[in-house]
Tab-separated table of C-alpha atoms and ligand atoms in Angstrom:
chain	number	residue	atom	x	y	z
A	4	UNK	CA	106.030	-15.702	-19.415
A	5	UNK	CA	103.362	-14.739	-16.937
A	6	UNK	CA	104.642	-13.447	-13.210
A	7	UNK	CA	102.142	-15.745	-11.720
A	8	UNK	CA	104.114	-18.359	-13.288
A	9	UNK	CA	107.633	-17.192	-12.995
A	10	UNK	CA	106.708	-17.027	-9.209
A	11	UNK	CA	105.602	-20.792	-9.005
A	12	UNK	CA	108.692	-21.669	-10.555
A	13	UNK	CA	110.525	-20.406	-7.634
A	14	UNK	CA	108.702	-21.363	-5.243
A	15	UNK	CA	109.242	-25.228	-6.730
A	16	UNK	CA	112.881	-24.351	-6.591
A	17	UNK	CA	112.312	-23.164	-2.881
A	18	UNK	CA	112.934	-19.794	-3.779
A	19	UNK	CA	111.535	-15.965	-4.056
A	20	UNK	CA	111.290	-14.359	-7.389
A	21	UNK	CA	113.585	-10.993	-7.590
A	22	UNK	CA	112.155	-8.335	-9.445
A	23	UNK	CA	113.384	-4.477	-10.044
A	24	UNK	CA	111.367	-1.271	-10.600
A	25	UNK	CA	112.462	1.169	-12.894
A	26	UNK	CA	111.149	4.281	-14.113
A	27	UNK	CA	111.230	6.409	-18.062
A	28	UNK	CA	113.999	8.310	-18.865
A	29	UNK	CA	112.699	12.618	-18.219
A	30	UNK	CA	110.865	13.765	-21.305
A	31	UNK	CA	114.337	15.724	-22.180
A	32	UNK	CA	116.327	12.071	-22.159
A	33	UNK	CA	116.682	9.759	-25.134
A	34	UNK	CA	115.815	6.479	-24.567
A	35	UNK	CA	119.086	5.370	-25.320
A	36	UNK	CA	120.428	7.184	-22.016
A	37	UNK	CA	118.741	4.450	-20.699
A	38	UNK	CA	120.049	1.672	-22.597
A	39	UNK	CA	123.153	1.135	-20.368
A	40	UNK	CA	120.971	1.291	-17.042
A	41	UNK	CA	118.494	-1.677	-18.492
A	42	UNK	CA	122.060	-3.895	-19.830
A	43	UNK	CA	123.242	-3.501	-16.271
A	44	UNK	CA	119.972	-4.346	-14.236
A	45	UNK	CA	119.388	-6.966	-16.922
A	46	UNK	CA	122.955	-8.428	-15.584
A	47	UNK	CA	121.981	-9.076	-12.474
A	48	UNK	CA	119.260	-11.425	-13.692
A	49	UNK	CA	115.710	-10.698	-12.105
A	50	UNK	CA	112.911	-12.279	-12.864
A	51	UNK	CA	111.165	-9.828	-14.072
A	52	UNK	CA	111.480	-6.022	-14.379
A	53	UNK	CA	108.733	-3.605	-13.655
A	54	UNK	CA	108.414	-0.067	-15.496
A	55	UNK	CA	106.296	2.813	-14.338
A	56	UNK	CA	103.624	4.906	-16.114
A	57	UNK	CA	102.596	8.350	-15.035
A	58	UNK	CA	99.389	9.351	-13.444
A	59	UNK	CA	97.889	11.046	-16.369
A	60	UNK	CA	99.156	13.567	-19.030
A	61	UNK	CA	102.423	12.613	-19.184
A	62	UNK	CA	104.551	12.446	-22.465
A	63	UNK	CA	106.999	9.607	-20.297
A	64	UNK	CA	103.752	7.102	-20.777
A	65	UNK	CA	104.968	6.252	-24.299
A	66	UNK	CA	108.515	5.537	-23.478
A	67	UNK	CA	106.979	2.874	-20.809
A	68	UNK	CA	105.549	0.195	-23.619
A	69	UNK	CA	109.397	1.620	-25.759
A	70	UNK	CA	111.369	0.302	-22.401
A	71	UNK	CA	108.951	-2.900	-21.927
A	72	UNK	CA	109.930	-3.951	-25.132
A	73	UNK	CA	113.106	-3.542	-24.926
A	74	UNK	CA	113.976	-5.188	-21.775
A	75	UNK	CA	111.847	-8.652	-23.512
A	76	UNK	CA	113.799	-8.444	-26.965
A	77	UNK	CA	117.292	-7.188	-26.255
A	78	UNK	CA	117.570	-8.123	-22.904
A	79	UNK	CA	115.564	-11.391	-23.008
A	80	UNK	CA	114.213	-10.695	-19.811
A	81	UNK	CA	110.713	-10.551	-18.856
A	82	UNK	CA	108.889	-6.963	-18.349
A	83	UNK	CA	105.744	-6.050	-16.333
A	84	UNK	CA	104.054	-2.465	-17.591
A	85	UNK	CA	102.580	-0.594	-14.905
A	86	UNK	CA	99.140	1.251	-16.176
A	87	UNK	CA	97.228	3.689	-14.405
A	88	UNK	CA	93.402	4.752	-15.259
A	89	UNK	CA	92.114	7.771	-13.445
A	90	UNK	CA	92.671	9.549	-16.299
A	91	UNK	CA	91.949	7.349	-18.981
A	92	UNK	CA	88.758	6.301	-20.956
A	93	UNK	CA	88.162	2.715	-21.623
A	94	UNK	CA	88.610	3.734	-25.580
A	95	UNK	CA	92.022	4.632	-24.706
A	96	UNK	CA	93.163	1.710	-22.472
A	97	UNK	CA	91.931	-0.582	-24.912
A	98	UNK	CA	94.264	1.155	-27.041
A	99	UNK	CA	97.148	0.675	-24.818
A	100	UNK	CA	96.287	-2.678	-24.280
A	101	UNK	CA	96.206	-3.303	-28.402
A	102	UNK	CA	99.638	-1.643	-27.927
A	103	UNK	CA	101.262	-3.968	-25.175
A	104	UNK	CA	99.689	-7.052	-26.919
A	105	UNK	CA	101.706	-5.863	-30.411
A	106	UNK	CA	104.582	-5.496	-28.021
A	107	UNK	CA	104.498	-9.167	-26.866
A	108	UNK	CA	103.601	-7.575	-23.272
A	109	UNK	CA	102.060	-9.945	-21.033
A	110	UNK	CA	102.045	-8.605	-17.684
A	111	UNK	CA	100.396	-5.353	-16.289
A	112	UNK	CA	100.346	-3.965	-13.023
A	113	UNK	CA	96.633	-2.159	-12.788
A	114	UNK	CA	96.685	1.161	-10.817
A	115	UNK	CA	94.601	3.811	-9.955
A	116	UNK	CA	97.124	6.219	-10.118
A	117	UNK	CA	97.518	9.312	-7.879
A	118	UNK	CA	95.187	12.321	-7.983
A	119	UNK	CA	96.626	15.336	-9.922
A	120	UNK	CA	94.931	18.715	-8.869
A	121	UNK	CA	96.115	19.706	-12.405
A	122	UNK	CA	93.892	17.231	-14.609
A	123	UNK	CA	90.857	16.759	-14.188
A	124	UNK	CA	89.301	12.507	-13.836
A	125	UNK	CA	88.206	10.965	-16.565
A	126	UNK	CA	85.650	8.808	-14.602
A	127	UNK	CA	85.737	6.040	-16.549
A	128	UNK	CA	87.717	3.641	-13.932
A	129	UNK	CA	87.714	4.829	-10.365
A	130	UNK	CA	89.779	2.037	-8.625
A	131	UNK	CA	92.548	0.051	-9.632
A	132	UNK	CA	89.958	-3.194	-9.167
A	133	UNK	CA	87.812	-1.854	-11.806
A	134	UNK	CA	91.029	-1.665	-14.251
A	135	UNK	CA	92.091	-5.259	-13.165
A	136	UNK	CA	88.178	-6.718	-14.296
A	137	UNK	CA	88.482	-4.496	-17.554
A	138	UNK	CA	91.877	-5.555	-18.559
A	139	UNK	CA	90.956	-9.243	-18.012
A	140	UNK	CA	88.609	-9.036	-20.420
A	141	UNK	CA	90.485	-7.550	-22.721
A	142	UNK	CA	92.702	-9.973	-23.213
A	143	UNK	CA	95.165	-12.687	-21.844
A	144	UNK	CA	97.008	-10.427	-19.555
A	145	UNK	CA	98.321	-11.519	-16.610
A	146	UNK	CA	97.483	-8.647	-13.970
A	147	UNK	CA	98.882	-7.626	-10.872
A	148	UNK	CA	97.657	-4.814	-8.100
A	149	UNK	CA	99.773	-3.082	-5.600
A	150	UNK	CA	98.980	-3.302	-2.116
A	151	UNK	CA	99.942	-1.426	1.163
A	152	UNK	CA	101.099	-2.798	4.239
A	153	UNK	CA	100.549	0.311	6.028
A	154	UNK	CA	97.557	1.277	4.553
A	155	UNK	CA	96.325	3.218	1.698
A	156	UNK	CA	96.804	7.272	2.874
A	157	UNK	CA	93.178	7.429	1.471
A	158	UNK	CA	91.535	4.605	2.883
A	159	UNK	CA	89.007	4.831	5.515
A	160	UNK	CA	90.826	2.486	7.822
A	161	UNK	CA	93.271	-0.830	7.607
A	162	UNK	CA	90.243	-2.975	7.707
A	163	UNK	CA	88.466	-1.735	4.718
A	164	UNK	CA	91.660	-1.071	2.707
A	165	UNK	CA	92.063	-4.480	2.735
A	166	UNK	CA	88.605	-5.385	1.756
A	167	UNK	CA	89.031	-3.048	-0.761
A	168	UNK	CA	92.134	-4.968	-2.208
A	169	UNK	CA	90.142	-8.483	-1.896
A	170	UNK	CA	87.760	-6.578	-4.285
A	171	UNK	CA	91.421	-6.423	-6.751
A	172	UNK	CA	91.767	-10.076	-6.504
A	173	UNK	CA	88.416	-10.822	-6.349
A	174	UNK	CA	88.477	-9.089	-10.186
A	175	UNK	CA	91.575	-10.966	-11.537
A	176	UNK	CA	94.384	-10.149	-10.121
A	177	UNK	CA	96.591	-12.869	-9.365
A	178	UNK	CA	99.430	-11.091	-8.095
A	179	UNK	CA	100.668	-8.140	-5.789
A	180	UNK	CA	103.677	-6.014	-5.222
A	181	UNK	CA	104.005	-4.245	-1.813
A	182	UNK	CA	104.702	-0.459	-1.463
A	183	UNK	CA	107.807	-0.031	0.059
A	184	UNK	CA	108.311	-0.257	3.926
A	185	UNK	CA	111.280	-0.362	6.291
A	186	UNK	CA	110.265	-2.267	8.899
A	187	UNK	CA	109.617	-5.778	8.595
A	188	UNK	CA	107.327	-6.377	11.028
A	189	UNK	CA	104.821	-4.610	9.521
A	190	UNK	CA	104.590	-6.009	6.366
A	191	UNK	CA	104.473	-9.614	8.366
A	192	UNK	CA	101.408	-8.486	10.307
A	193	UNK	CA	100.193	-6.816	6.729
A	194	UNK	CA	100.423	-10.543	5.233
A	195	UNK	CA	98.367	-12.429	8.243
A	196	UNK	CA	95.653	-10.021	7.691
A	197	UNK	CA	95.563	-10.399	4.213
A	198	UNK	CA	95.663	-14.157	3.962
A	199	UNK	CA	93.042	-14.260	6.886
A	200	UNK	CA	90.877	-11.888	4.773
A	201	UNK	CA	90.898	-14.938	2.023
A	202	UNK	CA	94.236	-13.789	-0.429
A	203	UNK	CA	96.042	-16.065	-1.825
A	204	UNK	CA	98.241	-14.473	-4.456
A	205	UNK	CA	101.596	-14.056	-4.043
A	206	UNK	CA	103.215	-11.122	-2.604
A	207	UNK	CA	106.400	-9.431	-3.599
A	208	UNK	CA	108.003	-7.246	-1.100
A	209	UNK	CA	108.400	-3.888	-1.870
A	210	UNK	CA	112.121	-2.679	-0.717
A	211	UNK	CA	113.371	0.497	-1.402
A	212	UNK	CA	117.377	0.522	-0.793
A	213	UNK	CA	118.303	4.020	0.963
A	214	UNK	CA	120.920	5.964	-1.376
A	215	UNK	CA	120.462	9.588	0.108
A	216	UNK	CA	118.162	11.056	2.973
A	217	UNK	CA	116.614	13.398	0.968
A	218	UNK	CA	115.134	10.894	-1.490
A	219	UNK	CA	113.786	8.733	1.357
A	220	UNK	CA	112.140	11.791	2.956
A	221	UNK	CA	110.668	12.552	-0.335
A	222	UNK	CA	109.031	9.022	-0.335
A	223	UNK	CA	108.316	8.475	2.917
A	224	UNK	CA	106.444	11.651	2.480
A	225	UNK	CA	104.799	10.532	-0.573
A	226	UNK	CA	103.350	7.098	0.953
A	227	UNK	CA	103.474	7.250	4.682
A	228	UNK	CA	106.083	4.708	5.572
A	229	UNK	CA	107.049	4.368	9.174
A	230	UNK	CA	110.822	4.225	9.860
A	231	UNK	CA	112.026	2.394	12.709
A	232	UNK	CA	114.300	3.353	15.458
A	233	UNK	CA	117.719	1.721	14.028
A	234	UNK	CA	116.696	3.273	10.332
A	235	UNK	CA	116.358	6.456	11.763
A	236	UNK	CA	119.209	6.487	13.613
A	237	UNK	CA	121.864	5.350	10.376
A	238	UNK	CA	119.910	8.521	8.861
A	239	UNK	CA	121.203	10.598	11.331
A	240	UNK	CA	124.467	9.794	12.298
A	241	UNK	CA	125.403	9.831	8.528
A	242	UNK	CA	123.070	12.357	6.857
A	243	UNK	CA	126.196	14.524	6.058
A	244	UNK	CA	128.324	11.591	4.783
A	245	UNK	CA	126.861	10.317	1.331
A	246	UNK	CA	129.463	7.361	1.121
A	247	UNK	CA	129.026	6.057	5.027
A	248	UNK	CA	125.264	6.851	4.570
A	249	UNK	CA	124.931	4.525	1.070
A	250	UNK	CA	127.010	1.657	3.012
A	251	UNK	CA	125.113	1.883	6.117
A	252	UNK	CA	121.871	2.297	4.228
A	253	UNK	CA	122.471	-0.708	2.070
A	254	UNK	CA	123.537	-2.780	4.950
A	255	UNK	CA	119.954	-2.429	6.640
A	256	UNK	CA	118.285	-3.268	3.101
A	257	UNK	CA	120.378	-6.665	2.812
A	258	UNK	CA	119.492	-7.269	6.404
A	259	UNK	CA	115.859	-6.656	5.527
A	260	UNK	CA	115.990	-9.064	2.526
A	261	UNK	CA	117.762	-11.656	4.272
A	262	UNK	CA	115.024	-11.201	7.123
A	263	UNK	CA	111.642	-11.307	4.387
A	264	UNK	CA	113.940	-14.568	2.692
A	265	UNK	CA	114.044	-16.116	5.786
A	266	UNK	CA	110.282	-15.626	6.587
A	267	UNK	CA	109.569	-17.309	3.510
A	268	UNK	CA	108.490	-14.304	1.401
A	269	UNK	CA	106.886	-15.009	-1.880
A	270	UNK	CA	109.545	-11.806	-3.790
A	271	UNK	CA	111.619	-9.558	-3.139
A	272	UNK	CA	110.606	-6.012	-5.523
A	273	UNK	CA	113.598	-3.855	-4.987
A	274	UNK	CA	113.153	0.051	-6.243
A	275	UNK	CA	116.403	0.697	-7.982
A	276	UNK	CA	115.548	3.818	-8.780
A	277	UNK	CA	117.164	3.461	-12.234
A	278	UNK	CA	120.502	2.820	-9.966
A	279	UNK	CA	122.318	-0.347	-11.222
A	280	UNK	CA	125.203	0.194	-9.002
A	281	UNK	CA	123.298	0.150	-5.898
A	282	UNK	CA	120.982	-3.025	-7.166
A	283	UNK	CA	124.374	-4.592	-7.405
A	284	UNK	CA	125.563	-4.667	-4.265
A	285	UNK	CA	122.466	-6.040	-3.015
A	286	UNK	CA	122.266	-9.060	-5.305
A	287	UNK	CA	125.597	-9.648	-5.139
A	288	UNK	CA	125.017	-9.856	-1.128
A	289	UNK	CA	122.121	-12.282	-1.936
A	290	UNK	CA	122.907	-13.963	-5.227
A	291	UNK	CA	122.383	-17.753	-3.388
A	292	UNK	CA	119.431	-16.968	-1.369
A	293	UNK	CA	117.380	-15.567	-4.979
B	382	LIG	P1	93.218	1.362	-5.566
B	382	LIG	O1	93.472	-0.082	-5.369
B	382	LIG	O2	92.075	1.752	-6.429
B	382	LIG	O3	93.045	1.998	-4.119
B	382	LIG	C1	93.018	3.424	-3.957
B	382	LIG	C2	92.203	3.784	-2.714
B	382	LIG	O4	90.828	3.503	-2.944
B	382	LIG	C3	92.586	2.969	-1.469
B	382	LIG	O5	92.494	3.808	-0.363
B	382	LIG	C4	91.527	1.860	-1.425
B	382	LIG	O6	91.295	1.404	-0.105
B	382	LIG	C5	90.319	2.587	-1.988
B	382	LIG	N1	89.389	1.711	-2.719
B	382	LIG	C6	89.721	0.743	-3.609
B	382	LIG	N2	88.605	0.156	-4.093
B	382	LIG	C7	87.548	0.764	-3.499
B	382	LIG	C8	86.127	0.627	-3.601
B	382	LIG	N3	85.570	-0.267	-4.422
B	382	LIG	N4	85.348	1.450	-2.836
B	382	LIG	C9	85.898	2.372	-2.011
B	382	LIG	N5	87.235	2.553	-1.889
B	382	LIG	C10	88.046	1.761	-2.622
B	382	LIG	N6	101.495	5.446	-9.522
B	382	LIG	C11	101.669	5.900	-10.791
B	382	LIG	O7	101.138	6.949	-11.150
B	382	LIG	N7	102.460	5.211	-11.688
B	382	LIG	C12	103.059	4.025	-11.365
B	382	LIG	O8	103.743	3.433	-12.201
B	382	LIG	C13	102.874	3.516	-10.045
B	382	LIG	N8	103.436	2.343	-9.663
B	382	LIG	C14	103.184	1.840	-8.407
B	382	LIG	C15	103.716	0.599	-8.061
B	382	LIG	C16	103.487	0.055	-6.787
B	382	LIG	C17	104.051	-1.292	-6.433
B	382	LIG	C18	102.712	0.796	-5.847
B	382	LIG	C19	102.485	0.236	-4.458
B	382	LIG	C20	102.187	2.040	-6.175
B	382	LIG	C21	102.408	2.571	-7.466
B	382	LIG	N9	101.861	3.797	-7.851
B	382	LIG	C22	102.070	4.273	-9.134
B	382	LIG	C23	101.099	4.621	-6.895
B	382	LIG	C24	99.568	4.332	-6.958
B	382	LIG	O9	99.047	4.723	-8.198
B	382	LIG	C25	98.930	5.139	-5.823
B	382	LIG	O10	99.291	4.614	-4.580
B	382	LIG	C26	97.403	5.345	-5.908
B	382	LIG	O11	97.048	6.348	-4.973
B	382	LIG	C27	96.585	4.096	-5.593
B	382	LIG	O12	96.665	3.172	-6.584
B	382	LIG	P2	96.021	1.701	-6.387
B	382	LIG	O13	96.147	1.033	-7.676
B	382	LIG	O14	96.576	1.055	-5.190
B	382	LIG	O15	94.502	2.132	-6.123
């Protein structure tokens, strides 16, 4: 089933869709390490489950279509594949996109991908929108594009990231998924600005529940994400307690769900970081609200 669909289903039922994000297995893993990971998630019951794909040159890409697959046939639930293109020719996306159609794959998130000093561009795609008009004509994909409620670290400024991400939709894409952010506010403002700039896709969420501080430094890092004032403080007082700092942490992400469901949020895209446990506790905290 397409997301775009899955998503208009609950919003009929007056509800947002609940998706997870999980990534490959390192190239030493089997995939079966990841087998009791993807029962778990699947579990919980999310609408749809989204798997990563490296930037470029990585030997986890394959296991992304393996896990996909899975997660449709065993699990019966429905998987989006995430595909990136800076380092890609159009000969060999339209070989991946052969692939995910043998797999029964209907759903693709088109991404850039991140610059990697260590490989050099292809050239063939420069930005995600560029994938998102290729794919589309490719073949009956549904395609979604990630977005960035505080901006793109490589865009000029807010204004033109956003017209930049029109340009997505503008190609096909008839969905987005937030990057993660900790502070609500901001991703409401984010959303004005974007439907006042003439988007009308739905837009998941992107939550990322806080499990240790090092791994949110790493990612905040990575994409920029302010933390507010009450965030940082739970980081501090319990940055030497991993127990009170994974209660306390997942506290303030059910209190930011609760907060995006009550706004009316179109879905909720939680990064379990392959962590079933921790998805858990959250849907089990939100099971009548999703
Ligand atoms: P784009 O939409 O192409 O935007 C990139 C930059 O170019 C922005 O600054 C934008 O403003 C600018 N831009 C866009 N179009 C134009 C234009 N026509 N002219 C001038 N400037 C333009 N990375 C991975 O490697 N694997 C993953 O699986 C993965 N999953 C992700 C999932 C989500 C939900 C998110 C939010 C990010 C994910 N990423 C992943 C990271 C992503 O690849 C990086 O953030 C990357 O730097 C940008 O990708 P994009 O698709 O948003 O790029």
């Amino acid at each position: 089933m397409k997301v775009a669909d899955i998503i208009n289903q609950k919003r009929q039922e007056g509800k947002p869709s609940l998706s997870f994000e999980i990534f490959p297995p390192k190239k030493s893993d089997t995939l079966s390490n990841i087998d009791e990971t993807l029962e778990l998630l699947c579990d919980l019951h999310p609408d749809f489950i989204s798997v990563t794909f490296g930037a470029g040159g990585s030997t986890r890409n394959s296991k992304t279509v393996e896990i996909a697959r899975k997660i449709k046939e065993t699990y019966g639930v429905e998987p989006v594949v995430h595909l990136t293109c800076l380092y890609y020719t159009r000969a060999e996306i339209s070989d991946m996109l052969r692939e995910l159609e043998c797999a029964g794959i209907e759903n693709i998130l088109a991404l850039r991908g991140d610059r990697n000093p260590d490989y050099p561009a292809k050239n063939d795609f420069l930005y995600a929108s560029e994938l998102v008009e290729y794919i589309r004509s490719q073949g009956n994909f549904s395609v979604s594009g990630a977005c960035y409620p505080e901006t793109h670290l490589e865009a000029e400024n807010p204004v033109m990231d956003i017209r930049n991400l029109k340009k997505k939709i503008d190609a096909g894409a008839s969905h987005l998924i937030s990057q993660l952010f900790f502070d609500n506010e901001v991703f409401y403002q984010f959303c004005d600005k974007v439907r006042c700039a003439g988007i009308d896709v739905p837009i998941d969420a992107g939550v990322m529940p806080v499990t240790n501080k090092a791994q949110i430094e790493r990612m905040v890092n990575m994409c920029g994400a302010s933390l507010p004032t009450r965030f940082e403080k739970i980081l501090k007082k319990y940055e030497d307690s991993k127990e009170s700092l994974l209660d306390a942490g997942l506290a303030y992400t059910i209190h930011q769900i609760v907060d995006l469901i009550a706004n009316d949020v179109d879905g909720v895209h939680i990064y379990t970081m392959n962590n079933p446990a921790v998805a858990k506790r959250i849907c089990d905290s939100i099971r009548n609200l999703v």
